[in-house]
Amino acid sequence: MSEEKEMSFLGHIGELRSHLVRSILAIVILAIIVGFNINWVMDHIFFGPTRNDFLTFRIVNHFSRELTGNDSFILPAQFSVQQKQLFQQFNVMMAVSIFSGVVLAFPYIVWEIWKFISPALMPNEKKNSIFYINSIWILFMTGVLTGYFLILPFAINFGLLFKVSDNIVQLFDLSDYTTLFLQVTMGMGVVFLFPIAVYILTSIGILTPKFLRTYRRHAIVLIMVVAAIITPADVLSMMAAALPLVLLYEISVIMSNVIYKKMQKRELKKDI
């Protein structure tokens, strides 16, 4: 009997390894594809938020012209980036390629995770889990896009236009910009998974909607701290990050309440 259990455990480990290997392969393949197109990726996506024709600036300026007759955001024509280290461009290419591979492969990675855990689920649990599994990659991608289209442009606008003296020449370090880009986009992608954490913790009885409501003010303070960590130290980009997170918190409270009530109904049925 113990031998069967040991084989079963080893079988699960082997199965998990297969899913992990396929997930890593997906990341590597997509990273290689991005690497072969790195010039286009860098010019059109990576440095996109530094140009006046970026989608966010065009939309904001369109409404600004309708209301005030002037553009709200006008960036300098040139965004000068300098390389300080010999292999800096190569390191940035690797970082951007791997990051892009993770983001593009994320739905597939989540699907591999679901394929690993689905055999242990009951038929009704499988139906419910499909919705939540899809929610994981949708929330992550939404967070990445929010960071890219909402927070990053405002942060770059502030960094470019804030001046303490006209004698200072703006020359930006490539690694510094890369860190900002990855920190904002990946950071928002991760924190957007908060509702999933709430769902899991509520389902196993650790978290309750009452707890979330009671400590709402503390949570908002924590959200502001997280937003300050993810974004640069300007108020505009920090608020742009904090507002979606506060909204996600309120959605999480509602979701936790729904799950908690369902669990209570099940307990009542068992008692009867």
Tab-separated table of N, CA and C in Angstrom, residues 33-116:
chain	number	residue	atom	x	y	z
A	33	ILE	N	11.146	34.419	-30.382
A	33	ILE	CA	10.432	35.133	-31.452
A	33	ILE	C	10.536	36.641	-31.246
A	34	VAL	N	10.339	37.081	-30.000
A	34	VAL	CA	10.479	38.510	-29.691
A	34	VAL	C	11.915	38.963	-29.931
A	35	GLY	N	12.876	38.123	-29.541
A	35	GLY	CA	14.284	38.462	-29.732
A	35	GLY	C	14.645	38.686	-31.186
A	36	PHE	N	14.062	37.879	-32.078
A	36	PHE	CA	14.332	38.044	-33.504
A	36	PHE	C	13.664	39.291	-34.081
A	37	ASN	N	12.687	39.830	-33.365
A	37	ASN	CA	11.994	41.051	-33.806
A	37	ASN	C	12.224	42.191	-32.810
A	38	ILE	N	13.371	42.158	-32.139
A	38	ILE	CA	13.614	43.084	-31.039
A	38	ILE	C	13.652	44.542	-31.488
A	39	ASN	N	14.124	44.812	-32.702
A	39	ASN	CA	14.173	46.200	-33.172
A	39	ASN	C	12.781	46.806	-33.253
A	40	TRP	N	11.851	46.044	-33.829
A	40	TRP	CA	10.466	46.526	-33.938
A	40	TRP	C	9.833	46.654	-32.563
A	41	VAL	N	10.055	45.666	-31.699
A	41	VAL	CA	9.486	45.679	-30.345
A	41	VAL	C	9.987	46.891	-29.564
A	42	MET	N	11.285	47.159	-29.640
A	42	MET	CA	11.860	48.281	-28.900
A	42	MET	C	11.336	49.619	-29.425
A	43	ASP	N	11.284	49.763	-30.752
A	43	ASP	CA	10.881	51.043	-31.344
A	43	ASP	C	9.399	51.332	-31.163
A	44	HIS	N	8.550	50.310	-31.331
A	44	HIS	CA	7.109	50.544	-31.352
A	44	HIS	C	6.405	50.261	-30.020
A	45	ILE	N	6.929	49.362	-29.227
A	45	ILE	CA	6.264	49.006	-27.963
A	45	ILE	C	7.039	49.533	-26.761
A	46	PHE	N	8.316	49.181	-26.688
A	46	PHE	CA	9.126	49.541	-25.523
A	46	PHE	C	9.237	51.060	-25.356
A	47	PHE	N	9.577	51.752	-26.437
A	47	PHE	CA	9.705	53.209	-26.380
A	47	PHE	C	8.431	53.921	-26.845
A	48	GLY	N	7.352	53.180	-27.073
A	48	GLY	CA	6.095	53.789	-27.501
A	48	GLY	C	5.588	54.877	-26.577
A	49	PRO	N	5.579	54.642	-25.238
A	49	PRO	CA	5.043	55.672	-24.319
A	49	PRO	C	5.884	56.934	-24.215
A	50	THR	N	7.016	56.998	-24.929
A	50	THR	CA	7.859	58.201	-24.886
A	50	THR	C	7.559	59.150	-26.038
A	51	ARG	N	6.588	58.782	-26.896
A	51	ARG	CA	6.305	59.599	-28.073
A	51	ARG	C	4.922	60.246	-27.977
A	52	ASN	N	4.772	61.377	-28.638
A	52	ASN	CA	3.504	62.115	-28.608
A	52	ASN	C	2.373	61.378	-29.313
A	53	ASP	N	2.722	60.473	-30.253
A	53	ASP	CA	1.680	59.764	-30.994
A	53	ASP	C	1.235	58.475	-30.281
A	54	PHE	N	1.664	58.287	-29.025
A	54	PHE	CA	1.232	57.117	-28.257
A	54	PHE	C	-0.272	57.191	-28.035
A	55	LEU	N	-0.944	56.042	-28.049
A	55	LEU	CA	-2.410	55.978	-27.998
A	55	LEU	C	-2.980	56.756	-26.818
A	56	THR	N	-2.409	56.583	-25.643
A	56	THR	CA	-2.921	57.267	-24.444
A	56	THR	C	-2.862	58.776	-24.605
A	57	PHE	N	-1.744	59.293	-25.090
A	57	PHE	CA	-1.598	60.737	-25.268
A	57	PHE	C	-2.556	61.261	-26.330
A	58	ARG	N	-2.758	60.486	-27.387
A	58	ARG	CA	-3.677	60.926	-28.443
A	58	ARG	C	-5.104	61.021	-27.926
A	59	ILE	N	-5.524	60.029	-27.121
A	59	ILE	CA	-6.891	60.032	-26.581
A	59	ILE	C	-7.084	61.188	-25.602
A	60	VAL	N	-6.128	61.346	-24.667
A	60	VAL	CA	-6.235	62.424	-23.674
A	60	VAL	C	-6.205	63.783	-24.352
A	61	ASN	N	-5.305	63.950	-25.307
A	61	ASN	CA	-5.196	65.242	-25.999
A	61	ASN	C	-6.432	65.540	-26.846
A	62	HIS	N	-7.067	64.504	-27.392
A	62	HIS	CA	-8.296	64.704	-28.171
A	62	HIS	C	-9.378	65.320	-27.300
A	63	PHE	N	-9.599	64.735	-26.123
A	63	PHE	CA	-10.628	65.268	-25.215
A	63	PHE	C	-10.201	66.606	-24.626
A	64	SER	N	-8.897	66.771	-24.433
A	64	SER	CA	-8.403	68.042	-23.913
A	64	SER	C	-8.643	69.178	-24.903
A	65	ARG	N	-8.437	68.900	-26.194
A	65	ARG	CA	-8.699	69.923	-27.217
A	65	ARG	C	-10.180	70.253	-27.302
A	66	GLU	N	-11.028	69.223	-27.112
A	66	GLU	CA	-12.472	69.463	-27.146
A	66	GLU	C	-12.920	70.365	-26.003
A	67	LEU	N	-12.282	70.203	-24.833
A	67	LEU	CA	-12.702	70.934	-23.637
A	67	LEU	C	-11.997	72.270	-23.479
A	68	THR	N	-10.691	72.281	-23.726
A	68	THR	CA	-9.903	73.491	-23.452
A	68	THR	C	-9.299	74.129	-24.694
A	69	GLY	N	-9.254	73.387	-25.787
A	69	GLY	CA	-8.642	73.910	-27.010
A	69	GLY	C	-7.147	73.682	-27.080
A	70	ASN	N	-6.560	73.077	-26.039
A	70	ASN	CA	-5.116	72.828	-26.004
A	70	ASN	C	-4.827	71.368	-25.671
A	71	ASP	N	-3.624	70.921	-26.035
A	71	ASP	CA	-3.185	69.574	-25.667
A	71	ASP	C	-2.722	69.558	-24.216
A	72	SER	N	-3.063	68.506	-23.503
A	72	SER	CA	-2.638	68.362	-22.104
A	72	SER	C	-1.231	67.799	-22.004
A	73	PHE	N	-0.861	66.940	-22.973
A	73	PHE	CA	0.441	66.290	-22.933
A	73	PHE	C	1.209	66.592	-24.214
A	74	ILE	N	2.340	67.245	-24.066
A	74	ILE	CA	3.235	67.494	-25.196
A	74	ILE	C	4.639	67.098	-24.754
A	75	LEU	N	5.116	65.972	-25.250
A	75	LEU	CA	6.434	65.475	-24.871
A	75	LEU	C	7.508	66.072	-25.776
A	76	PRO	N	8.743	66.116	-25.301
A	76	PRO	CA	9.840	66.547	-26.173
A	76	PRO	C	9.942	65.659	-27.409
A	77	ALA	N	10.365	66.243	-28.507
A	77	ALA	CA	10.450	65.490	-29.763
A	77	ALA	C	11.449	64.348	-29.675
A	78	GLN	N	12.481	64.512	-28.849
A	78	GLN	CA	13.544	63.502	-28.742
A	78	GLN	C	13.595	62.946	-27.327
A	79	PHE	N	13.610	61.615	-27.241
A	79	PHE	CA	13.796	60.934	-25.958
A	79	PHE	C	15.182	60.300	-26.003
A	80	SER	N	16.164	61.007	-25.435
A	80	SER	CA	17.559	60.580	-25.544
A	80	SER	C	17.903	59.544	-24.481
A	81	VAL	N	18.267	58.357	-24.929
A	81	VAL	CA	18.648	57.276	-24.021
A	81	VAL	C	20.106	56.929	-24.276
A	82	GLN	N	20.880	56.814	-23.206
A	82	GLN	CA	22.294	56.504	-23.354
A	82	GLN	C	22.638	55.140	-22.771
A	83	GLN	N	23.647	54.544	-23.363
A	83	GLN	CA	24.174	53.259	-22.903
A	83	GLN	C	25.460	53.511	-22.133
A	84	LYS	N	25.507	53.036	-20.879
A	84	LYS	CA	26.671	53.288	-20.023
A	84	LYS	C	27.579	52.075	-19.874
A	85	GLN	N	27.042	50.900	-20.181
A	85	GLN	CA	27.815	49.670	-20.016
A	85	GLN	C	27.949	48.963	-21.353
A	86	LEU	N	29.018	48.191	-21.508
A	86	LEU	CA	29.336	47.569	-22.788
A	86	LEU	C	28.223	46.643	-23.270
A	87	PHE	N	27.725	45.798	-22.371
A	87	PHE	CA	26.713	44.806	-22.765
A	87	PHE	C	25.303	45.211	-22.336
A	88	GLN	N	25.078	46.492	-22.113
A	88	GLN	CA	23.789	46.959	-21.603
A	88	GLN	C	22.649	46.689	-22.588
A	89	GLN	N	22.876	46.936	-23.861
A	89	GLN	CA	21.823	46.709	-24.854
A	89	GLN	C	21.487	45.220	-24.958
A	90	PHE	N	22.510	44.377	-24.871
A	90	PHE	CA	22.260	42.931	-24.908
A	90	PHE	C	21.455	42.500	-23.694
A	91	ASN	N	21.816	43.003	-22.511
A	91	ASN	CA	21.088	42.653	-21.293
A	91	ASN	C	19.644	43.123	-21.351
A	92	VAL	N	19.428	44.303	-21.902
A	92	VAL	CA	18.063	44.827	-22.043
A	92	VAL	C	17.272	43.977	-23.035
A	93	MET	N	17.913	43.582	-24.136
A	93	MET	CA	17.247	42.716	-25.101
A	93	MET	C	16.800	41.409	-24.442
A	94	MET	N	17.666	40.806	-23.622
A	94	MET	CA	17.327	39.565	-22.933
A	94	MET	C	16.176	39.782	-21.952
A	95	ALA	N	16.248	40.873	-21.199
A	95	ALA	CA	15.205	41.163	-20.210
A	95	ALA	C	13.852	41.387	-20.878
A	96	VAL	N	13.841	42.183	-21.939
A	96	VAL	CA	12.590	42.473	-22.652
A	96	VAL	C	12.039	41.209	-23.323
A	97	SER	N	12.924	40.401	-23.897
A	97	SER	CA	12.490	39.164	-24.568
A	97	SER	C	11.869	38.185	-23.569
A	98	ILE	N	12.533	37.987	-22.430
A	98	ILE	CA	12.020	37.056	-21.421
A	98	ILE	C	10.710	37.578	-20.834
A	99	PHE	N	10.671	38.882	-20.532
A	99	PHE	CA	9.441	39.484	-20.016
A	99	PHE	C	8.288	39.297	-21.007
A	100	SER	N	8.559	39.565	-22.274
A	100	SER	CA	7.524	39.408	-23.310
A	100	SER	C	7.100	37.949	-23.417
A	101	GLY	N	8.068	37.029	-23.317
A	101	GLY	CA	7.741	35.610	-23.370
A	101	GLY	C	6.827	35.196	-22.234
A	102	VAL	N	7.095	35.696	-21.022
A	102	VAL	CA	6.253	35.371	-19.864
A	102	VAL	C	4.846	35.924	-20.054
A	103	VAL	N	4.746	37.178	-20.476
A	103	VAL	CA	3.429	37.816	-20.648
A	103	VAL	C	2.621	37.107	-21.740
A	104	LEU	N	3.248	36.853	-22.886
A	104	LEU	CA	2.530	36.219	-23.993
A	104	LEU	C	2.163	34.773	-23.690
A	105	ALA	N	3.006	34.089	-22.923
A	105	ALA	CA	2.756	32.678	-22.610
A	105	ALA	C	1.890	32.493	-21.373
A	106	PHE	N	1.559	33.582	-20.679
A	106	PHE	CA	0.850	33.460	-19.405
A	106	PHE	C	-0.483	32.705	-19.521
A	107	PRO	N	-1.314	32.996	-20.537
A	107	PRO	CA	-2.555	32.203	-20.663
A	107	PRO	C	-2.276	30.710	-20.807
A	108	TYR	N	-1.247	30.371	-21.574
A	108	TYR	CA	-0.895	28.956	-21.742
A	108	TYR	C	-0.374	28.364	-20.430
A	109	ILE	N	0.412	29.125	-19.677
A	109	ILE	CA	0.920	28.643	-18.393
A	109	ILE	C	-0.234	28.345	-17.444
A	110	VAL	N	-1.211	29.248	-17.405
A	110	VAL	CA	-2.392	29.038	-16.549
A	110	VAL	C	-3.160	27.799	-16.996
A	111	TRP	N	-3.254	27.611	-18.312
A	111	TRP	CA	-3.942	26.429	-18.841
A	111	TRP	C	-3.206	25.153	-18.430
A	112	GLU	N	-1.877	25.159	-18.456
A	112	GLU	CA	-1.084	24.004	-18.011
A	112	GLU	C	-1.313	23.717	-16.522
A	113	ILE	N	-1.414	24.771	-15.719
A	113	ILE	CA	-1.692	24.587	-14.291
A	113	ILE	C	-3.059	23.941	-14.104
A	114	TRP	N	-4.035	24.430	-14.882
A	114	TRP	CA	-5.389	23.871	-14.770
A	114	TRP	C	-5.406	22.398	-15.208
A	115	LYS	N	-4.662	22.067	-16.253
A	115	LYS	CA	-4.593	20.675	-16.710
A	115	LYS	C	-4.002	19.770	-15.631
A	116	PHE	N	-3.108	20.320	-14.809
A	116	PHE	CA	-2.495	19.531	-13.740
A	116	PHE	C	-3.469	19.281	-12.592
